[in-house]
Tab-separated table of C-alpha atoms in Angstrom:
chain	number	residue	atom	x	y	z
A	83	MET	CA	-73.032	15.760	51.371
A	84	THR	CA	-74.346	18.974	52.964
A	85	ASP	CA	-71.872	21.647	54.107
A	86	GLY	CA	-72.471	20.829	57.791
A	87	MET	CA	-71.904	17.117	57.254
A	88	GLN	CA	-68.840	17.904	55.125
A	89	GLN	CA	-67.337	19.998	57.935
A	90	ILE	CA	-68.008	17.275	60.497
A	91	TRP	CA	-66.382	14.687	58.227
A	92	VAL	CA	-63.304	16.871	57.563
A	93	TYR	CA	-62.914	17.254	61.337
A	94	LEU	CA	-63.367	13.520	62.022
A	95	ALA	CA	-61.154	12.406	59.128
A	96	ALA	CA	-58.256	14.351	60.634
A	97	LYS	CA	-58.531	12.285	63.829
A	98	PRO	CA	-56.443	9.091	63.713
A	99	LEU	CA	-59.055	7.059	65.599
A	100	THR	CA	-61.682	7.569	62.882
A	101	GLY	CA	-60.040	5.075	60.497
A	102	LEU	CA	-59.709	2.502	63.271
A	103	THR	CA	-63.301	2.991	64.489
A	104	LEU	CA	-64.706	2.732	60.951
A	105	THR	CA	-62.688	-0.447	60.299
A	106	LEU	CA	-63.883	-2.116	63.503
A	107	ILE	CA	-67.527	-1.105	62.963
A	108	ALA	CA	-67.457	-2.256	59.311
A	109	TYR	CA	-65.980	-5.652	60.270
A	110	GLN	CA	-68.304	-6.196	63.249
A	111	ALA	CA	-71.352	-5.309	61.127
A	112	ALA	CA	-70.149	-7.637	58.350
A	113	LEU	CA	-69.533	-10.429	60.871
A	114	TRP	CA	-73.020	-9.949	62.335
A	115	LEU	CA	-74.564	-10.161	58.856
A	116	HIS	CA	-72.461	-13.243	58.015
A	117	ARG	CA	-73.667	-15.016	61.178
A	118	LYS	CA	-77.288	-13.920	60.653
A	119	ALA	CA	-77.127	-15.463	57.188
A	120	GLY	CA	-76.067	-18.781	58.730
A	121	GLY	CA	-72.406	-18.383	57.721
A	122	ALA	CA	-73.195	-17.963	54.002
A	123	ALA	CA	-69.873	-18.117	52.135
A	124	LEU	CA	-70.819	-15.306	49.746
A	125	LEU	CA	-71.290	-12.950	52.708
A	126	ASN	CA	-67.633	-13.253	53.702
A	127	PRO	CA	-67.033	-10.668	56.480
A	128	VAL	CA	-63.665	-9.532	55.043
A	129	LEU	CA	-65.208	-9.020	51.593
A	130	LEU	CA	-68.174	-7.095	53.022
A	131	ALA	CA	-66.002	-4.936	55.298
A	132	VAL	CA	-63.616	-4.077	52.431
A	133	CYS	CA	-66.562	-3.114	50.179
A	134	VAL	CA	-68.101	-0.911	52.874
A	135	LEU	CA	-64.790	0.839	53.657
A	136	VAL	CA	-63.856	1.388	49.980
A	137	GLY	CA	-67.339	2.817	49.347
A	138	LEU	CA	-67.086	5.067	52.386
A	139	LEU	CA	-63.626	6.394	51.444
A	140	TYR	CA	-64.836	6.988	47.871
A	141	VAL	CA	-68.024	8.817	48.882
A	142	THR	CA	-66.243	11.014	51.442
A	143	GLY	CA	-63.232	11.653	49.173
A	144	THR	CA	-60.845	10.434	51.883
A	145	ASP	CA	-57.406	9.403	50.610
A	146	TYR	CA	-55.820	6.143	51.710
A	147	PRO	CA	-52.914	7.630	53.765
A	148	THR	CA	-55.453	9.586	55.892
A	149	TYR	CA	-57.524	6.427	56.502
A	150	PHE	CA	-54.438	4.327	57.193
A	151	GLY	CA	-53.195	6.859	59.746
A	152	GLY	CA	-55.815	5.472	62.134
A	153	ALA	CA	-56.298	1.964	60.789
A	154	GLN	CA	-52.599	1.103	61.085
A	155	PHE	CA	-53.227	-0.277	64.580
A	156	VAL	CA	-55.130	-3.157	62.925
A	157	HIS	CA	-52.173	-3.550	60.563
A	158	PHE	CA	-49.835	-3.752	63.556
A	159	LEU	CA	-51.963	-6.510	65.117
A	160	LEU	CA	-51.528	-8.602	61.957
A	161	GLY	CA	-48.042	-9.574	63.208
A	162	PRO	CA	-49.105	-10.968	66.630
A	163	ALA	CA	-52.171	-12.591	64.982
A	164	THR	CA	-49.916	-14.433	62.520
A	165	VAL	CA	-47.636	-15.607	65.337
A	166	ALA	CA	-50.725	-16.749	67.285
A	167	LEU	CA	-51.475	-19.238	64.473
A	168	ALA	CA	-48.741	-21.339	66.109
A	169	VAL	CA	-51.141	-22.136	68.989
A	170	PRO	CA	-53.624	-24.343	67.056
A	171	LEU	CA	-50.655	-25.753	65.118
A	172	TYR	CA	-48.934	-26.767	68.372
A	173	ARG	CA	-52.133	-28.445	69.592
A	174	GLN	CA	-52.402	-30.433	66.355
A	175	PHE	CA	-48.674	-31.174	66.042
A	176	ALA	CA	-49.034	-34.972	66.429
A	177	LEU	CA	-51.545	-34.990	63.552
A	178	VAL	CA	-49.230	-32.822	61.447
A	179	ARG	CA	-46.310	-35.185	62.032
A	180	ARG	CA	-48.374	-38.222	61.027
A	181	SER	CA	-49.411	-36.482	57.787
A	182	ALA	CA	-45.952	-35.130	56.887
A	183	LEU	CA	-45.533	-37.074	53.627
A	184	ALA	CA	-48.991	-36.134	52.367
A	185	LEU	CA	-48.458	-32.474	53.311
A	186	GLY	CA	-45.002	-32.312	51.661
A	187	SER	CA	-46.319	-33.768	48.395
A	188	ALA	CA	-49.416	-31.543	48.418
A	189	LEU	CA	-47.260	-28.493	49.158
A	190	ILE	CA	-45.024	-28.916	46.093
A	191	ILE	CA	-47.822	-29.882	43.683
A	192	GLY	CA	-50.246	-27.316	45.132
A	193	SER	CA	-47.683	-24.525	45.016
A	194	LEU	CA	-46.838	-25.286	41.376
A	195	THR	CA	-50.557	-25.559	40.516
A	196	ALA	CA	-51.340	-22.179	42.117
A	197	ALA	CA	-48.643	-20.304	40.198
A	198	GLY	CA	-48.629	-22.429	37.017
A	199	SER	CA	-52.380	-22.478	36.428
A	200	ALA	CA	-52.721	-18.716	37.034
A	201	VAL	CA	-49.931	-17.971	34.539
A	202	ALA	CA	-51.266	-20.530	32.009
A	203	ILE	CA	-54.850	-19.196	32.098
A	204	GLY	CA	-53.670	-15.567	31.962
A	205	TRP	CA	-51.286	-16.333	29.065
A	206	ALA	CA	-53.985	-18.223	27.128
A	207	LEU	CA	-56.315	-15.224	27.449
A	208	GLY	CA	-53.687	-12.699	26.329
A	209	ALA	CA	-52.394	-11.155	29.580
A	210	SER	CA	-49.121	-9.210	29.277
A	211	LYS	CA	-45.827	-10.567	30.622
A	212	GLN	CA	-45.839	-8.019	33.453
A	213	THR	CA	-49.349	-9.093	34.469
A	214	LEU	CA	-48.359	-12.776	34.359
A	215	LEU	CA	-45.344	-12.124	36.600
A	216	SER	CA	-47.557	-10.204	39.018
A	217	LEU	CA	-50.158	-13.003	38.994
A	218	ALA	CA	-47.758	-15.892	39.661
A	219	PRO	CA	-47.363	-15.501	43.462
A	220	LYS	CA	-51.030	-14.550	44.104
A	221	SER	CA	-51.629	-17.458	46.529
A	222	VAL	CA	-48.810	-16.378	48.846
A	223	THR	CA	-49.205	-13.996	51.790
A	224	ALA	CA	-48.798	-10.361	50.613
A	225	PRO	CA	-45.352	-9.362	51.971
A	226	ILE	CA	-43.674	-12.479	50.502
A	227	ALA	CA	-45.676	-12.261	47.243
A	228	MET	CA	-44.648	-8.637	46.686
A	229	GLY	CA	-40.994	-9.538	47.291
A	230	ILE	CA	-41.197	-12.414	44.778
A	231	THR	CA	-42.847	-10.182	42.153
A	232	GLU	CA	-40.176	-7.534	42.601
A	233	THR	CA	-37.461	-10.160	42.052
A	234	LEU	CA	-39.163	-11.435	38.876
A	235	GLY	CA	-39.773	-7.973	37.415
A	236	GLY	CA	-43.555	-7.735	37.923
A	237	LEU	CA	-45.539	-4.993	39.649
A	238	PRO	CA	-45.600	-5.464	43.459
A	239	SER	CA	-48.590	-3.129	43.942
A	240	LEU	CA	-50.623	-5.110	41.370
A	241	THR	CA	-49.597	-8.324	43.137
A	242	ALA	CA	-50.845	-6.914	46.460
A	243	VAL	CA	-54.309	-6.356	44.940
A	244	LEU	CA	-54.321	-9.815	43.315
A	245	VAL	CA	-53.247	-11.466	46.595
A	246	ILE	CA	-56.154	-9.868	48.471
A	247	LEU	CA	-58.627	-10.801	45.723
A	248	THR	CA	-57.335	-14.402	45.766
A	249	GLY	CA	-57.737	-14.566	49.546
A	250	ILE	CA	-61.327	-13.328	49.393
A	251	LEU	CA	-62.117	-15.679	46.488
A	252	GLY	CA	-60.664	-18.699	48.280
A	253	ALA	CA	-62.395	-17.900	51.564
A	254	THR	CA	-65.704	-17.380	49.766
A	255	LEU	CA	-65.606	-20.420	47.455
A	256	ALA	CA	-63.665	-22.953	49.559
A	257	THR	CA	-66.507	-24.711	51.392
A	258	TRP	CA	-68.507	-25.014	48.169
A	259	ILE	CA	-65.518	-26.398	46.199
A	260	LEU	CA	-64.550	-28.834	48.979
A	261	GLY	CA	-68.144	-30.095	49.167
A	262	LEU	CA	-68.212	-30.540	45.396
A	263	VAL	CA	-65.183	-32.884	45.404
A	264	ARG	CA	-66.298	-34.593	48.658
A	265	ILE	CA	-63.403	-33.595	50.893
A	266	ARG	CA	-64.270	-34.877	54.366
A	267	ASP	CA	-60.782	-34.816	55.907
A	268	GLN	CA	-60.377	-31.540	57.818
A	269	ARG	CA	-56.586	-31.705	57.421
A	270	ALA	CA	-57.036	-31.723	53.634
A	271	ALA	CA	-59.659	-28.960	53.725
A	272	GLY	CA	-57.531	-26.665	55.913
A	273	PHE	CA	-54.269	-27.292	54.055
A	274	ALA	CA	-55.901	-26.608	50.671
A	275	ILE	CA	-57.551	-23.385	51.866
A	276	GLY	CA	-54.342	-22.018	53.440
A	277	LEU	CA	-52.201	-22.926	50.445
A	278	ALA	CA	-54.598	-21.385	47.908
A	279	SER	CA	-55.730	-18.324	49.829
A	280	HIS	CA	-53.190	-17.533	52.591
A	281	GLY	CA	-54.303	-15.502	55.671
A	282	ILE	CA	-57.831	-14.582	54.571
A	283	GLY	CA	-58.470	-18.264	53.797
A	284	THR	CA	-56.948	-19.236	57.150
A	285	ALA	CA	-59.404	-16.936	58.952
A	286	ARG	CA	-62.201	-18.849	57.178
A	287	ALA	CA	-60.627	-22.231	58.042
A	288	LEU	CA	-60.406	-21.237	61.723
A	289	GLN	CA	-64.162	-20.552	61.628
A	290	MET	CA	-64.692	-24.127	60.346
A	291	ASN	CA	-62.768	-25.863	63.168
A	292	GLU	CA	-59.385	-25.939	64.922
A	293	VAL	CA	-57.923	-28.787	62.831
A	294	ALA	CA	-58.695	-26.992	59.548
A	295	GLY	CA	-57.352	-23.718	61.027
A	296	ALA	CA	-54.075	-25.302	62.157
A	297	PHE	CA	-53.423	-26.982	58.794
A	298	SER	CA	-54.399	-23.816	56.943
A	299	GLY	CA	-51.921	-21.696	58.915
A	300	LEU	CA	-49.214	-24.296	58.285
A	301	ALA	CA	-49.961	-24.317	54.536
A	302	MET	CA	-49.866	-20.525	54.387
A	303	GLY	CA	-46.357	-20.417	55.890
A	304	LEU	CA	-44.987	-23.349	53.903
A	305	ASN	CA	-46.410	-22.077	50.612
A	306	GLY	CA	-44.703	-18.728	51.144
A	307	LEU	CA	-41.384	-20.548	51.503
A	308	ALA	CA	-41.995	-23.015	48.630
A	309	THR	CA	-43.124	-20.312	46.190
A	310	ALA	CA	-40.195	-18.039	47.087
A	311	ILE	CA	-37.827	-20.920	46.191
A	312	LEU	CA	-39.674	-22.467	43.229
A	313	LEU	CA	-40.865	-19.409	41.263
A	314	PRO	CA	-37.452	-17.778	40.650
A	315	LEU	CA	-36.105	-21.200	39.547
A	316	LEU	CA	-39.002	-21.712	37.126
A	317	TYR	CA	-38.642	-18.156	35.854
A	318	ARG	CA	-35.009	-18.810	34.929
A	319	LEU	CA	-36.060	-22.002	33.131
A	320	PHE	CA	-38.907	-20.540	31.071
A	321	PHE	CA	-38.026	-16.851	30.488
B	224	MET	CA	-49.987	3.152	43.360
B	225	VAL	CA	-52.452	0.478	42.271
B	226	HIS	CA	-52.135	0.245	38.441
B	227	LEU	CA	-55.874	0.689	37.861
B	228	PRO	CA	-55.576	1.178	34.065
B	229	LEU	CA	-53.675	-2.125	33.779
B	230	LEU	CA	-56.245	-3.868	36.001
B	231	ALA	CA	-59.113	-2.477	33.918
B	232	ASP	CA	-57.405	-3.252	30.599
B	233	GLN	CA	-56.710	-6.887	31.500
B	234	ALA	CA	-59.660	-7.512	33.803
B	235	GLY	CA	-60.892	-10.552	31.816
B	236	PRO	CA	-57.657	-12.589	31.803
B	237	ILE	CA	-56.915	-11.594	35.420
B	238	ALA	CA	-60.376	-12.569	36.699
B	239	ALA	CA	-60.314	-15.883	34.818
B	240	ALA	CA	-56.799	-16.651	36.093
B	241	LEU	CA	-57.705	-15.836	39.709
B	242	VAL	CA	-60.945	-17.850	39.768
B	243	GLY	CA	-59.657	-20.792	37.699
B	244	SER	CA	-56.381	-21.090	39.543
B	245	THR	CA	-57.902	-20.750	43.024
B	246	VAL	CA	-60.537	-23.425	42.331
B	247	LEU	CA	-57.976	-25.781	40.750
B	248	THR	CA	-55.430	-25.291	43.554
B	249	ILE	CA	-57.973	-26.025	46.295
B	250	ILE	CA	-59.202	-29.176	44.513
B	251	VAL	CA	-55.730	-30.564	43.674
B	252	THR	CA	-54.220	-29.847	47.103
B	253	ALA	CA	-57.184	-31.183	49.089
B	254	LEU	CA	-57.423	-34.378	47.030
B	255	ILE	CA	-53.688	-35.104	47.434
B	256	VAL	CA	-53.772	-34.652	51.227
B	257	GLN	CA	-57.001	-36.635	51.640
B	258	TRP	CA	-55.726	-39.475	49.458
B	259	LEU	CA	-52.169	-39.713	50.830
B	260	ALA	CA	-53.126	-39.166	54.485
B	261	ARG	CA	-55.949	-41.717	54.524
B	262	PRO	CA	-55.602	-44.466	57.142
B	263	ALA	CA	-53.927	-47.659	55.865
B	264	GLY	CA	-56.412	-50.066	54.297
B	265	GLU	CA	-59.106	-47.462	53.672
B	266	ASP	CA	-60.730	-47.486	50.235
B	267	PRO	CA	-59.380	-44.448	48.317
B	268	ALA	CA	-62.590	-44.136	46.286
B	269	PRO	CA	-64.953	-41.359	47.497
């Protein structure tokens, strides 16, 4: 960067709105590209926006606390956005009630599969115990996952990274995987996406349709609860 | 603090666990819901 550009950046970086503006521009540009590409799963807007922002912070040498000083408004909106997931769920409540048995069974088996398969694959390939404990709750929404990891003795900050990566993976691969195993039921599609890839997956499910979005939001909440209960019990059994 | 050395050191097992587990979880969960929530009398075969 030239000296002039460097000075302009130092000035802008000190302004709290810069982080927010960059975040919004990066996401809007990524969303535009995603739509232009006909909704291509690999061009997931969250993935693209994260890549652009990480690259930008790296190139400009901006530390995370400085960026977050402005971007924390988006973080604040995460709370109301999560609560707003109750709206599609309320609209689909009759459908949820009719599917209660299927959802309960899928929740327990899916929750155990998410944690168990991650630990089993990691263990088979030689991951350390601390890594395995940090991997186990990776399908749960970040605040709950970090709390679970802390209880088990893993690394909460590593879990946070793994949770985000899982969300992006699930959102990117979900439609392809569901097509592969011929899932036509939107309740099943949404519930599986939310359970495996929490909020980022739910954003993808909401783009698919309202039924998938409602069931995805439900799965995200229920899986947080199920994993918080099941994982410490399993840990006491096996370690 | 984001334990970058640990991430780099165990990138292979971590990547395999994330991809494998996410794919497996989506398949298992979706198949259970689709199969158990199907209307009565419907053929369970795809």
